Short mmCIF file of C-alpha atoms in Angstrom, two decimals:
data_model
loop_
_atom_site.label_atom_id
_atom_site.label_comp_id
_atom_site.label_asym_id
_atom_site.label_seq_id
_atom_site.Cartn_x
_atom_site.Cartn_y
_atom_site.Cartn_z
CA UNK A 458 35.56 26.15 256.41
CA UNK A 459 38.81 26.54 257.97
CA UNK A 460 40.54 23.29 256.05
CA UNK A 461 38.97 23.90 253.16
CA UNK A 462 40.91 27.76 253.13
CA UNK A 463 43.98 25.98 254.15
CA UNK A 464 43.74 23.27 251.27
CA UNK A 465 43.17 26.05 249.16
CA UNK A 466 46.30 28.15 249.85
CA UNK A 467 48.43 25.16 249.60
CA UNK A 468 47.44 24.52 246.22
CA UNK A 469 48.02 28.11 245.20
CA UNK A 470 51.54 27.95 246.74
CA UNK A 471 51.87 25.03 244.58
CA UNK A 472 50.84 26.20 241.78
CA UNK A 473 52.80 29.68 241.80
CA UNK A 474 56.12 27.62 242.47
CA UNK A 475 55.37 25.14 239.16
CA UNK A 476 54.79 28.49 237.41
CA UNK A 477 58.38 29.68 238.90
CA UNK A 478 60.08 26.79 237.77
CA UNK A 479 58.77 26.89 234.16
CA UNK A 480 59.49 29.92 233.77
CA UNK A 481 63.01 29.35 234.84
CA UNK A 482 63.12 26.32 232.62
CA UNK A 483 61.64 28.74 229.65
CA UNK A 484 64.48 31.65 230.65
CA UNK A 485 67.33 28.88 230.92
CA UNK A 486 66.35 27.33 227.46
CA UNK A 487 66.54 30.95 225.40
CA UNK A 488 69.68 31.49 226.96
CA UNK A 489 70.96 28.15 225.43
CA UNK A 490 68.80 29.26 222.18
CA UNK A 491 70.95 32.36 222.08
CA UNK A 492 74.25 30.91 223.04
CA UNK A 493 73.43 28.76 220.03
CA UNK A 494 72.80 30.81 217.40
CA UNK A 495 75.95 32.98 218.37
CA UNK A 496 78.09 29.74 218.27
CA UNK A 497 76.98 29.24 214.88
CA UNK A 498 76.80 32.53 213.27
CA UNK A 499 80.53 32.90 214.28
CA UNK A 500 81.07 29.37 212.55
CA UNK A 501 79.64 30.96 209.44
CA UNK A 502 81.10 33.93 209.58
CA UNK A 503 84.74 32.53 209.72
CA UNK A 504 84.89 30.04 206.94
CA UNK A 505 88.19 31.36 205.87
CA UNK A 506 89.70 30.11 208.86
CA UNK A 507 89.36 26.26 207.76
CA UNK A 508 90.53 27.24 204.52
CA UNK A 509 93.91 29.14 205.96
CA UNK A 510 95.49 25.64 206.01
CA UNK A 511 95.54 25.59 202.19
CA UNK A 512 98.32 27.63 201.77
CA UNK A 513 96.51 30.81 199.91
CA UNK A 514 93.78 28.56 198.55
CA UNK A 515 91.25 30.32 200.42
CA UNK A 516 91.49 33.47 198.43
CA UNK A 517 91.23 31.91 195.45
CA UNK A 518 88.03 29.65 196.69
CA UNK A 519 86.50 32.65 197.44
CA UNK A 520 87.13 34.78 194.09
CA UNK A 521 86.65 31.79 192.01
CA UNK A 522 82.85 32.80 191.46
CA UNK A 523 83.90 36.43 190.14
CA UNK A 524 86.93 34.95 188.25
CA UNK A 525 86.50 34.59 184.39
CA UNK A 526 87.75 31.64 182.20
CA UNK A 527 90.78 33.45 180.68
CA UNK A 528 91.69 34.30 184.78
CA UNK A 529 91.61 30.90 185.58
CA UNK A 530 93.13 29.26 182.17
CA UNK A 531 96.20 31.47 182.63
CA UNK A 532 96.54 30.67 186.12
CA UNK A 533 96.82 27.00 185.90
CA UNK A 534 98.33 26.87 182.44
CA UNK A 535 101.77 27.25 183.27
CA UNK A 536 101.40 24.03 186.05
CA UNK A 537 100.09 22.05 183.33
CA UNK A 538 103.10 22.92 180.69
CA UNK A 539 105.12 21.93 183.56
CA UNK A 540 103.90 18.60 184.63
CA UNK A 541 102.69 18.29 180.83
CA UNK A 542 107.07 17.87 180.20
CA UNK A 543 107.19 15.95 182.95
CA UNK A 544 105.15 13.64 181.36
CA UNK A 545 107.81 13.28 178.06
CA UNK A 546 109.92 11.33 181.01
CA UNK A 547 107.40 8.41 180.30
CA UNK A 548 108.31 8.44 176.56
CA UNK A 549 111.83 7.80 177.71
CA UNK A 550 111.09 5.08 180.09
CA UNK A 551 109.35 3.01 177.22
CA UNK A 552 112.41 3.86 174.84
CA UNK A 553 114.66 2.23 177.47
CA UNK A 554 112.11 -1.22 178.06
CA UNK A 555 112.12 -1.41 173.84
CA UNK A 556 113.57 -4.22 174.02
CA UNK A 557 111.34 -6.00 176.57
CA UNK A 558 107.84 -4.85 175.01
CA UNK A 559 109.31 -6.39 171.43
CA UNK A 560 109.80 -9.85 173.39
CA UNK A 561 106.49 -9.59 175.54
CA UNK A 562 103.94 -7.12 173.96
CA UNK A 563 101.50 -8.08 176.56
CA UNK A 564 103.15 -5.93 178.68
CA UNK A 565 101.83 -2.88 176.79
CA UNK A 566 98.08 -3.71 177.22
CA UNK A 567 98.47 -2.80 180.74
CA UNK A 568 100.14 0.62 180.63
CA UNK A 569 97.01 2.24 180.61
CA UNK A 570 95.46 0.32 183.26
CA UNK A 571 98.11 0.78 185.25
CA UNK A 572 98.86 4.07 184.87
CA UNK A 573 94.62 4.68 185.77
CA UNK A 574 94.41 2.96 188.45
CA UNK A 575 97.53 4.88 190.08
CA UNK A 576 95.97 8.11 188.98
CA UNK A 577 92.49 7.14 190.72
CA UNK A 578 94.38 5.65 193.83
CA UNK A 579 96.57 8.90 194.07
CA UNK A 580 93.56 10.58 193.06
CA UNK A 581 91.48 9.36 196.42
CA UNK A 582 94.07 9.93 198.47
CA UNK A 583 94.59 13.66 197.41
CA UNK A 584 90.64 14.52 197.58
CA UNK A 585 90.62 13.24 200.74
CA UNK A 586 93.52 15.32 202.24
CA UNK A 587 92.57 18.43 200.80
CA UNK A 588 89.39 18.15 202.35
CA UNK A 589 90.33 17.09 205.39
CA UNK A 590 92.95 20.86 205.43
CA UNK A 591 90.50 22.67 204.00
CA UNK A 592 87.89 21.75 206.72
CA UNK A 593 90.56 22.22 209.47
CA UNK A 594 90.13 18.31 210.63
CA UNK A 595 94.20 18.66 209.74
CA UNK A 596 96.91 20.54 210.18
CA UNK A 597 100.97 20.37 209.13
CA UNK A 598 101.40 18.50 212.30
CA UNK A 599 99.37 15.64 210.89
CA UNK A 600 100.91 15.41 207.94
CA UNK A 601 103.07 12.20 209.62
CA UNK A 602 100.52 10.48 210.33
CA UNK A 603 98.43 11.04 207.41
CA UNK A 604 101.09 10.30 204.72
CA UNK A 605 101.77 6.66 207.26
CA UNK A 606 98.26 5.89 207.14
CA UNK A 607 97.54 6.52 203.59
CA UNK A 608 100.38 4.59 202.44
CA UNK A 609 99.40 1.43 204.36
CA UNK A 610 95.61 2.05 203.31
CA UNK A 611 97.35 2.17 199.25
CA UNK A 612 99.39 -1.11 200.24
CA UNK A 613 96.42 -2.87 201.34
CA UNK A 614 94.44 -2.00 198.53
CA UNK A 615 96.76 -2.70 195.93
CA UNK A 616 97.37 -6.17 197.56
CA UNK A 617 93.72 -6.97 197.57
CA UNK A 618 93.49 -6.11 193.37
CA UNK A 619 96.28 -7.85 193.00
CA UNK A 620 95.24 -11.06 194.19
CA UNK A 621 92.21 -11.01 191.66
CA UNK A 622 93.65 -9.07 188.63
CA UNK A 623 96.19 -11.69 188.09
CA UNK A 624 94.37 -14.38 187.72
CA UNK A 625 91.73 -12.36 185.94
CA UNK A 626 94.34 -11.38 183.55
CA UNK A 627 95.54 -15.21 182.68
CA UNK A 628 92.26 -17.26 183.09
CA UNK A 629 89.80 -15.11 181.82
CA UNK A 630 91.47 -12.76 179.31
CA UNK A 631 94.07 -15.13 178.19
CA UNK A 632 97.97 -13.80 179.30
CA UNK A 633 100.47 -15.45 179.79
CA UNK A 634 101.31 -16.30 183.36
CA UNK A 635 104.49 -14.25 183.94
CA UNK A 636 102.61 -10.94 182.61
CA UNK A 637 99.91 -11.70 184.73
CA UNK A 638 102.30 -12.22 187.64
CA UNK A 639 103.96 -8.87 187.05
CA UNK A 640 100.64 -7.42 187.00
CA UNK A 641 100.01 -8.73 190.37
CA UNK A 642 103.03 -7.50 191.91
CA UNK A 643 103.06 -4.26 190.51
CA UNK A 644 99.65 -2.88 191.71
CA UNK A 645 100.76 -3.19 195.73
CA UNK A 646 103.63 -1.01 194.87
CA UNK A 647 101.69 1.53 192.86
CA UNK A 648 99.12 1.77 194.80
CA UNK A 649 101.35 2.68 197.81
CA UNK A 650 103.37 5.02 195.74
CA UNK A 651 100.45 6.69 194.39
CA UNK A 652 98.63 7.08 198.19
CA UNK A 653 101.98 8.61 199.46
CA UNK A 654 102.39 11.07 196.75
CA UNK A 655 98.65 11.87 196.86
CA UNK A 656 98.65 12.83 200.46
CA UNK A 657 101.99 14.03 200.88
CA UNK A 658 101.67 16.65 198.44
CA UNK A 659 99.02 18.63 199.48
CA UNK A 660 101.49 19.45 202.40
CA UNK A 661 104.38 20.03 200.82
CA UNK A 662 101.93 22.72 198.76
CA UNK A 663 100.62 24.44 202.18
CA UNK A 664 104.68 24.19 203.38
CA UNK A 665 105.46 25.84 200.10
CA UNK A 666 102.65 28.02 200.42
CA UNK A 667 101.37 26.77 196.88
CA UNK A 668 97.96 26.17 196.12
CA UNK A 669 97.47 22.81 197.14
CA UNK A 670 94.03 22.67 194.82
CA UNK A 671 95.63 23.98 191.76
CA UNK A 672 98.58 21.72 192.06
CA UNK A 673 98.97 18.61 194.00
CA UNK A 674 96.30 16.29 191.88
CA UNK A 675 98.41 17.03 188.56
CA UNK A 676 101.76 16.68 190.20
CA UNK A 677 100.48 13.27 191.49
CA UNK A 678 99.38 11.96 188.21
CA UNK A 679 102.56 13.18 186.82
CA UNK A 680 104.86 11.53 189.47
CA UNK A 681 102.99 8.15 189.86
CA UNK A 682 102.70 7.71 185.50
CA UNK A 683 106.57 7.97 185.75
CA UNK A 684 107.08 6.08 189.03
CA UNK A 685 104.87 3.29 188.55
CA UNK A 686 105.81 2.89 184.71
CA UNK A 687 109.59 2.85 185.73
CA UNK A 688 108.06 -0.20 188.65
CA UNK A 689 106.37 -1.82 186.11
CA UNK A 690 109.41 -2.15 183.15
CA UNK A 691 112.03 -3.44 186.44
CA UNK A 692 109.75 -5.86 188.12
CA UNK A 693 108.44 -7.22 184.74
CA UNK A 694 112.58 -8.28 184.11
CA UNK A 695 112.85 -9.76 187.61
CA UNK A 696 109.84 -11.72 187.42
CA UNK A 697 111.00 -12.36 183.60
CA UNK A 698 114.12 -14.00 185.22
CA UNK A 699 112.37 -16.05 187.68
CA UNK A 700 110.77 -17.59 184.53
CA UNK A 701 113.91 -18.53 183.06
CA UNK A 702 113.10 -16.65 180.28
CA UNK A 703 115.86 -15.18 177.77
CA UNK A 704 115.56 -11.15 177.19
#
């Protein structure tokens, strides 16, 4: 019987020290359960903190819901009247190229096209930015390497449009092969211009200590209808030239 009282006490031993290790593993694992839920209730309770990079946009994130319409209207109205005259600078750009849109009016069908697709290039570009501040992914000290990157990301893209909107524009729809050429060579250039602007202005806002979400997508669309109009009008004579054409 001896053995069998032995055998018996082992297993008991063995038994209470499983039950001492799962309990440790049970105590260690609330611990972690606790450390966890502290780690993220003090990511919820500091949302302002990602939203400090915006230059003052974090106030007005957070009052927007208690804002009313006439708050809001007044506070972006006078941005608008501003980039709205900005905007008359086009008008004066097409009054200089009169001349060259009365010898080649297929230069007009593209304004619009062109001036869009900067707008949604810049447009990308400033979305993703202001996100990127606003979750605290970026800082000022980026703002190097984002501007760098976005303009080569705008380059590339424009040069892969450009090699099928030209001949798009002169096989399928029927212009004329310089047009379509200046076509082509314009969109690498706008699209660069309008990723640069896009994400460079979001910093200059936060520099400025602007609000970066009231501002920098308007000034972009502003800058890059001027900019890549005023592109357009001078490569459309160079190209013109190379042509051998008389304007």
């Amino acid at each position: 019987m001896a053995p069998k009282k032995g055998a018996s006490t082992k297993n008991n031993e063995e038994s209470s020290s499983v039950l001492r290790e799962l309990k440790g593993t049970i105590q260690s694992q609330a611990a972690e359960i606790d450390r966890l839920k502290k780690a993220l209730s003090t990511t919820k309770a500091a949302p302002s903190g990602g939203h400090a990079h915006g230059g003052g946009s974090s106030d007005n994130i957070l009052d927007y819901k208690t804002k009313s319409y006439l708050s809001i209207a007044y506070e972006r109205v006078w941005w608008l009247a501003i980039f709205l005259w900005s905007l008359s600078f086009t008008a004066l750009i097409m009054s200089g190229f009169e001349h060259t849109l009365s010898k080649q009016i297929e230069l007009a069908y593209f304004v619009p096209l062109l001036a869009g697709h900067g707008g949604n290039t810049g447009g990308q570009a400033v979305g993703t930015v202001l996100s990127a501040l606003s979750a605290g992914v970026i800082t000022k000290k980026d703002a190097y390497r984002v501007v760098a990157k976005e303009a080569m990301s705008g380059l590339v893209m424009g040069l892969i449009l450009g090699v099928f909107v030209g001949p798009i524009c002169h096989y399928v729809m029927g212009i004329s092969q310089h047009v379509s050429t200046v076509v082509s060579v314009t969109m690498p250039l706008l699209s660069t211009i309008a990723a640069f602007l896009g994400s460079s202005l979001p910093f200059i806002c936060v520099i400025l200590g602007l609000d970066p979400t009231v501002i920098a997508a308007p000034a972009m669309t502003s800058f890059v209808d001027v900019t890549g109009l005023l592109c357009y009008f001078l490569i459309a004579n160079k190209i013109f030239q190379l042509f051998g054409m008389d304007l």
